[in-house]
mmCIF file of C-alpha atoms in Angstrom:
data_model
loop_
_atom_site.group_PDB
_atom_site.id
_atom_site.type_symbol
_atom_site.label_atom_id
_atom_site.label_comp_id
_atom_site.label_asym_id
_atom_site.label_seq_id
_atom_site.Cartn_x
_atom_site.Cartn_y
_atom_site.Cartn_z
ATOM 1 C CA MET A 1 0.000 0.000 0.000
ATOM 2 C CA SER A 2 2.854 2.397 0.725
ATOM 3 C CA LYS A 3 4.459 1.505 -2.627
ATOM 4 C CA ARG A 4 7.900 1.120 -1.158
ATOM 5 C CA LYS A 5 10.384 -1.719 -0.904
ATOM 6 C CA VAL A 6 10.251 -3.745 2.278
ATOM 7 C CA LYS A 7 13.564 -4.101 4.085
ATOM 8 C CA ILE A 8 14.504 -7.013 6.327
ATOM 9 C CA THR A 9 17.133 -6.219 8.926
ATOM 10 C CA TRP A 10 19.020 -8.182 11.551
ATOM 11 C CA LYS A 11 21.648 -5.704 12.741
ATOM 12 C CA SER A 12 19.720 -4.076 15.586
ATOM 13 C CA LYS A 13 19.877 -5.846 18.947
ATOM 14 C CA TRP A 14 16.258 -4.841 19.571
ATOM 15 C CA ILE A 15 15.168 -6.867 16.538
ATOM 16 C CA TRP A 16 16.604 -9.933 18.241
ATOM 17 C CA TYR A 17 15.217 -8.947 21.642
ATOM 18 C CA GLY A 18 11.764 -8.675 20.058
ATOM 19 C CA ALA A 19 12.082 -11.979 18.190
ATOM 20 C CA LEU A 20 13.336 -13.880 21.248
ATOM 21 C CA GLY A 21 10.634 -12.275 23.400
ATOM 22 C CA LYS A 22 7.928 -13.439 20.989
ATOM 23 C CA VAL A 23 9.442 -16.925 20.810
ATOM 24 C CA MET A 24 9.376 -17.049 24.608
ATOM 25 C CA ASN A 25 5.773 -15.826 24.614
ATOM 26 C CA TYR A 26 4.552 -18.411 22.082
ATOM 27 C CA LEU A 27 6.432 -21.438 23.409
ATOM 28 C CA PHE A 28 5.558 -20.980 27.089
ATOM 29 C CA GLU A 29 1.938 -20.094 26.272
ATOM 30 C CA ASN A 30 1.472 -23.208 24.139
ATOM 31 C CA PHE A 31 3.259 -25.371 26.695
ATOM 32 C CA GLY A 32 0.942 -24.068 29.412
ATOM 33 C CA VAL A 33 -2.118 -24.691 27.240
ATOM 34 C CA SER A 34 -0.954 -28.249 26.497
ATOM 35 C CA ILE A 35 -0.989 -29.115 30.209
ATOM 36 C CA GLY A 36 -4.762 -29.137 29.986
ATOM 37 C CA TYR A 37 -6.056 -26.880 32.763
ATOM 38 C CA ALA A 38 -9.499 -25.415 32.159
ATOM 39 C CA TYR A 39 -8.467 -21.804 32.562
ATOM 40 C CA GLU A 40 -5.072 -22.021 30.923
ATOM 41 C CA GLN A 41 -4.598 -18.441 29.792
ATOM 42 C CA ILE A 42 -6.293 -16.307 32.457
ATOM 43 C CA LEU A 43 -3.004 -15.213 34.010
ATOM 44 C CA ILE A 44 -1.258 -13.998 30.853
ATOM 45 C CA THR A 45 -3.084 -10.688 30.325
ATOM 46 C CA PRO A 46 -2.791 -9.403 33.937
ATOM 47 C CA PHE A 47 0.868 -10.477 34.078
ATOM 48 C CA LEU A 48 1.501 -8.795 30.713
ATOM 49 C CA THR A 49 -0.027 -5.546 31.942
ATOM 50 C CA ILE A 50 2.007 -5.580 35.152
ATOM 51 C CA PHE A 51 5.289 -6.196 33.282
ATOM 52 C CA MET A 52 4.507 -3.439 30.766
ATOM 53 C CA LEU A 53 3.698 -1.016 33.584
ATOM 54 C CA LEU A 54 7.054 -1.813 35.216
ATOM 55 C CA PHE A 55 8.879 -1.281 31.902
ATOM 56 C CA SER A 56 7.104 2.037 31.366
ATOM 57 C CA ILE A 57 8.099 3.379 34.788
ATOM 58 C CA PHE A 58 11.611 1.962 35.218
ATOM 59 C CA TYR A 59 12.897 1.710 31.618
ATOM 60 C CA PHE A 60 11.065 4.433 29.710
ATOM 61 C CA LYS A 61 11.064 6.682 32.828
ATOM 62 C CA GLU A 62 7.429 7.642 32.387
ATOM 63 C CA LYS A 63 5.932 9.444 35.363
ATOM 64 C CA ALA A 64 2.631 7.821 36.266
ATOM 65 C CA THR A 65 -0.084 10.001 37.804
ATOM 66 C CA PHE A 66 -2.316 8.775 40.616
ATOM 67 C CA LEU A 67 -5.284 8.672 38.238
ATOM 68 C CA SER A 68 -3.386 6.615 35.646
ATOM 69 C CA LEU A 69 -2.432 4.066 38.328
ATOM 70 C CA VAL A 70 -6.054 3.888 39.514
ATOM 71 C CA SER A 71 -7.069 3.325 35.901
ATOM 72 C CA ALA A 72 -4.553 0.505 35.562
ATOM 73 C CA ALA A 73 -5.783 -1.103 38.803
ATOM 74 C CA LEU A 74 -9.403 -0.978 37.606
ATOM 75 C CA CYS A 75 -8.472 -2.502 34.247
ATOM 76 C CA ILE A 76 -6.504 -5.339 35.840
ATOM 77 C CA SER A 77 -9.332 -5.963 38.361
ATOM 78 C CA GLY A 78 -11.801 -6.132 35.492
ATOM 79 C CA VAL A 79 -9.679 -8.670 33.649
ATOM 80 C CA PHE A 80 -9.387 -10.825 36.790
ATOM 81 C CA LEU A 81 -13.159 -10.744 37.296
ATOM 82 C CA ILE A 82 -13.815 -11.708 33.683
ATOM 83 C CA SER A 83 -11.246 -14.521 33.897
ATOM 84 C CA TRP A 84 -12.590 -15.782 37.225
ATOM 85 C CA ASN A 85 -16.232 -15.680 36.045
ATOM 86 C CA GLY A 86 -17.558 -17.020 39.341
ATOM 87 C CA LEU A 87 -15.710 -20.316 39.200
ATOM 88 C CA PRO A 88 -15.624 -22.389 42.397
ATOM 89 C CA MET A 89 -12.554 -21.606 44.476
ATOM 90 C CA HIS A 90 -11.372 -25.221 44.517
ATOM 91 C CA GLU A 91 -11.214 -25.155 40.703
ATOM 92 C CA LEU A 92 -9.505 -21.789 40.654
ATOM 93 C CA LEU A 93 -6.913 -22.958 43.179
ATOM 94 C CA GLU A 94 -5.988 -25.901 40.951
ATOM 95 C CA PHE A 95 -3.391 -23.579 39.443
ATOM 96 C CA ASP A 96 -0.061 -24.573 40.940
ATOM 97 C CA LEU A 97 3.053 -22.463 41.172
ATOM 98 C CA PHE A 98 4.641 -24.200 38.189
ATOM 99 C CA LEU A 99 1.779 -23.330 35.836
ATOM 100 C CA THR A 100 1.682 -19.784 37.184
ATOM 101 C CA LEU A 101 5.407 -19.438 36.453
ATOM 102 C CA ILE A 102 4.911 -20.784 32.900
ATOM 103 C CA PHE A 103 2.318 -18.145 32.047
ATOM 104 C CA ALA A 104 4.300 -15.417 33.817
ATOM 105 C CA LEU A 105 7.291 -16.257 31.588
ATOM 106 C CA SER A 106 5.028 -16.160 28.541
ATOM 107 C CA ALA A 107 3.757 -12.715 29.553
ATOM 108 C CA PHE A 108 7.310 -11.496 30.195
ATOM 109 C CA GLY A 109 8.321 -12.560 26.687
ATOM 110 C CA ALA A 110 5.331 -10.737 25.202
ATOM 111 C CA SER A 111 6.107 -7.587 27.200
ATOM 112 C CA PHE A 112 9.721 -7.645 25.963
ATOM 113 C CA HIS A 113 8.409 -7.825 22.389
ATOM 114 C CA PHE A 114 6.220 -4.759 23.026
ATOM 115 C CA VAL A 115 9.211 -2.919 24.501
ATOM 116 C CA SER A 116 11.254 -3.674 21.373
ATOM 117 C CA GLN A 117 8.429 -2.269 19.242
ATOM 118 C CA LYS A 118 8.365 0.926 21.287
ATOM 119 C CA VAL A 119 12.126 1.367 20.902
ATOM 120 C CA LEU A 120 12.341 0.460 17.201
ATOM 121 C CA ILE A 121 9.295 2.382 15.954
ATOM 122 C CA GLN A 122 11.142 5.635 16.634
ATOM 123 C CA LYS A 123 13.719 4.789 13.953
ATOM 124 C CA MET A 124 12.184 2.110 11.709
ATOM 125 C CA ASP A 125 9.162 1.706 9.480
ATOM 126 C CA ALA A 126 6.406 -0.334 11.148
ATOM 127 C CA VAL A 127 6.255 -2.905 8.308
ATOM 128 C CA ASP A 128 10.029 -3.402 8.171
ATOM 129 C CA MET A 129 10.209 -3.768 11.939
ATOM 130 C CA ASN A 130 7.404 -6.315 12.282
ATOM 131 C CA LEU A 131 8.451 -8.324 9.225
ATOM 132 C CA SER A 132 12.029 -8.568 10.528
ATOM 133 C CA ILE A 133 10.995 -9.523 14.075
ATOM 134 C CA PHE A 134 8.469 -12.173 13.018
ATOM 135 C CA LEU A 135 10.731 -13.594 10.303
ATOM 136 C CA TRP A 136 13.537 -14.293 12.791
ATOM 137 C CA CYS A 137 10.982 -15.400 15.379
ATOM 138 C CA SER A 138 9.562 -17.951 12.903
ATOM 139 C CA LEU A 139 12.999 -19.258 11.931
ATOM 140 C CA ILE A 140 14.110 -19.618 15.563
ATOM 141 C CA THR A 141 10.891 -21.442 16.472
ATOM 142 C CA THR A 142 11.241 -23.783 13.471
ATOM 143 C CA LEU A 143 14.799 -24.892 14.306
ATOM 144 C CA PRO A 144 13.844 -28.070 16.276
ATOM 145 C CA LEU A 145 11.490 -29.313 13.522
ATOM 146 C CA PRO A 146 13.907 -31.495 11.475
ATOM 147 C CA ALA A 147 14.272 -33.844 14.440
ATOM 148 C CA GLN A 148 10.564 -34.166 15.275
ATOM 149 C CA PHE A 149 8.601 -33.003 12.243
ATOM 150 C CA GLU A 150 5.158 -34.508 11.692
ATOM 151 C CA TRP A 151 1.790 -33.273 10.444
ATOM 152 C CA SER A 152 -1.094 -33.048 12.871
ATOM 153 C CA GLY A 153 -4.729 -32.155 12.282
ATOM 154 C CA ASP A 154 -6.664 -31.994 9.042
ATOM 155 C CA PHE A 155 -4.893 -30.528 6.022
ATOM 156 C CA ASN A 156 -7.576 -28.959 3.828
ATOM 157 C CA GLY A 157 -8.618 -25.730 2.184
ATOM 158 C CA ILE A 158 -10.346 -24.368 5.285
ATOM 159 C CA SER A 159 -7.271 -24.872 7.479
ATOM 160 C CA ILE A 160 -5.040 -23.155 4.905
ATOM 161 C CA PHE A 161 -7.476 -20.248 4.634
ATOM 162 C CA ALA A 162 -7.581 -19.999 8.450
ATOM 163 C CA LEU A 163 -3.768 -19.850 8.628
ATOM 164 C CA VAL A 164 -3.577 -17.159 5.936
ATOM 165 C CA ALA A 165 -6.364 -15.150 7.594
ATOM 166 C CA LEU A 166 -4.706 -15.473 11.006
ATOM 167 C CA GLY A 167 -1.400 -14.271 9.573
ATOM 168 C CA PHE A 168 -3.058 -11.311 7.847
ATOM 169 C CA ILE A 169 -5.021 -10.291 10.954
ATOM 170 C CA THR A 170 -1.990 -10.674 13.224
ATOM 171 C CA GLY A 171 0.301 -8.763 10.891
ATOM 172 C CA THR A 172 -2.192 -5.942 10.423
ATOM 173 C CA SER A 173 -2.819 -5.619 14.155
ATOM 174 C CA PHE A 174 0.887 -5.401 15.017
ATOM 175 C CA ILE A 175 1.512 -2.821 12.289
ATOM 176 C CA ILE A 176 -1.361 -0.649 13.561
ATOM 177 C CA TYR A 177 -0.232 -1.125 17.161
ATOM 178 C CA SER A 178 3.372 -0.180 16.420
ATOM 179 C CA LYS A 179 2.243 2.970 14.583
ATOM 180 C CA ALA A 180 0.064 3.892 17.569
ATOM 181 C CA LEU A 181 3.079 3.551 19.880
ATOM 182 C CA LYS A 182 4.446 6.729 18.313
ATOM 183 C CA GLN A 183 1.466 8.667 19.618
ATOM 184 C CA VAL A 184 0.961 7.338 23.151
ATOM 185 C CA SER A 185 3.094 6.562 26.182
ATOM 186 C CA PHE A 186 4.078 2.988 26.937
ATOM 187 C CA LEU A 187 1.969 3.090 30.117
ATOM 188 C CA VAL A 188 -1.151 3.888 28.084
ATOM 189 C CA ALA A 189 -0.242 1.115 25.650
ATOM 190 C CA ALA A 190 0.043 -1.316 28.562
ATOM 191 C CA ILE A 191 -3.530 -0.596 29.597
ATOM 192 C CA LEU A 192 -4.898 -0.626 26.034
ATOM 193 C CA VAL A 193 -3.519 -4.146 25.521
ATOM 194 C CA ASN A 194 -6.232 -5.358 27.913
ATOM 195 C CA SER A 195 -8.970 -4.147 25.556
ATOM 196 C CA SER A 196 -8.614 -7.422 23.649
ATOM 197 C CA VAL A 197 -10.508 -9.069 26.528
ATOM 198 C CA LEU A 198 -13.648 -7.094 25.631
ATOM 199 C CA PHE A 199 -13.432 -8.095 21.976
ATOM 200 C CA THR A 200 -12.915 -11.736 22.948
ATOM 201 C CA LEU A 201 -16.108 -11.589 24.987
ATOM 202 C CA PHE A 202 -18.029 -9.988 22.145
ATOM 203 C CA TRP A 203 -16.874 -12.519 19.532
ATOM 204 C CA SER A 204 -17.602 -15.489 21.834
ATOM 205 C CA TRP A 205 -21.132 -14.168 22.437
ATOM 206 C CA LEU A 206 -21.729 -13.309 18.768
ATOM 207 C CA PHE A 207 -20.368 -16.480 17.136
ATOM 208 C CA TYR A 208 -20.662 -19.161 19.834
ATOM 209 C CA ASN A 209 -23.634 -17.897 21.896
ATOM 210 C CA GLU A 210 -21.603 -18.196 25.084
ATOM 211 C CA PRO A 211 -23.441 -16.788 28.149
ATOM 212 C CA ILE A 212 -22.434 -13.413 29.571
ATOM 213 C CA THR A 213 -22.525 -13.670 33.394
ATOM 214 C CA ILE A 214 -22.741 -10.928 36.020
ATOM 215 C CA TYR A 215 -19.004 -11.361 36.678
ATOM 216 C CA VAL A 216 -18.262 -10.653 33.025
ATOM 217 C CA ILE A 217 -20.550 -7.609 33.016
ATOM 218 C CA VAL A 218 -19.043 -6.138 36.216
ATOM 219 C CA GLY A 219 -15.513 -6.880 35.011
ATOM 220 C CA SER A 220 -16.228 -5.187 31.681
ATOM 221 C CA LEU A 221 -17.678 -2.131 33.462
ATOM 222 C CA LEU A 222 -14.560 -1.867 35.668
ATOM 223 C CA PHE A 223 -12.397 -2.060 32.572
ATOM 224 C CA LEU A 224 -14.424 0.612 30.762
ATOM 225 C CA ILE A 225 -14.348 2.912 33.812
ATOM 226 C CA GLY A 226 -10.573 2.500 33.921
ATOM 227 C CA MET A 227 -10.352 3.396 30.228
ATOM 228 C CA ILE A 228 -12.537 6.493 30.747
ATOM 229 C CA LEU A 229 -10.365 7.644 33.672
ATOM 230 C CA LEU A 230 -7.279 7.175 31.526
ATOM 231 C CA SER A 231 -8.668 9.604 28.943
ATOM 232 C CA LEU A 232 -9.061 12.431 31.483
ATOM 233 C CA PRO A 233 -6.501 15.289 31.382
ATOM 234 C CA ALA A 234 -5.420 14.565 34.976
ATOM 235 C CA ALA A 235 -4.287 11.085 33.920
ATOM 236 C CA LYS A 236 -1.835 12.387 31.337
ATOM 237 C CA ILE A 237 1.525 10.626 31.572
ATOM 238 C CA SER A 238 4.789 12.415 30.952
ATOM 239 C CA LYS A 239 8.479 11.638 30.769
ATOM 240 C CA GLN A 240 10.458 12.277 33.918
ATOM 241 C CA LYS A 241 12.618 15.339 33.453
ATOM 242 C CA LYS A 242 16.327 15.037 34.006
ATOM 243 C CA VAL A 243 17.756 17.515 36.463
ATOM 244 C CA VAL A 244 20.709 19.394 34.952
ATOM 245 C CA LYS A 245 23.121 20.732 37.531
ATOM 246 C CA GLU A 246 24.591 24.127 36.887
ATOM 247 C CA PRO A 247 28.372 24.543 37.106
ATOM 248 C CA GLY A 248 29.530 25.218 40.651
ATOM 249 C CA ASN A 249 26.538 23.515 42.314
#
């Protein structure tokens, strides 16, 4: 669409940080899912938000306001409520420390990928950056295949179409997200990542007729309130200013 040549690069260390972070995210997430717990992914989004908030404050030196932190707390609380969905405590407590660590590592990898995007988008085109990161990510992930390669699942036209559609949707979303990173702080981006929970709920209700419980409704309201608070002027996030000492002081 931009009518320009796409460039693949490997020289920047942040390209490799982003690729390795995404590899870590995918592998640990799929490993956790394969264990077979009913609520396999509920911990990833809150962990991801927490890690991104820590990166924004300690790495990007963004000064969080009280209102922005309240907004983040409301968003995370909403995600927990939606994930919990009124499940019996004995089922919820079936998560052991090992599984929790697996999903925490997955979230850490994802957050490192987002950090690399924030750093690289200031000096690279969004398409070049994402193509380079996901190309190396794919090659790294494929390395073990020669020793254990085998087909699984049905191989038909629908599955091929689904893979192509998934790739197109994923690629488009990361390009749009990386362009948006130029306009907002990393702390805001950390909170906006949680908005995917609301879309997941909507699609599950629309396509699969899954019930929307009171826990989901309350959790969604908390999330929306947090998003509204974040848009207020008092929640504006700024870079911490460096203090320059004058000669003789």
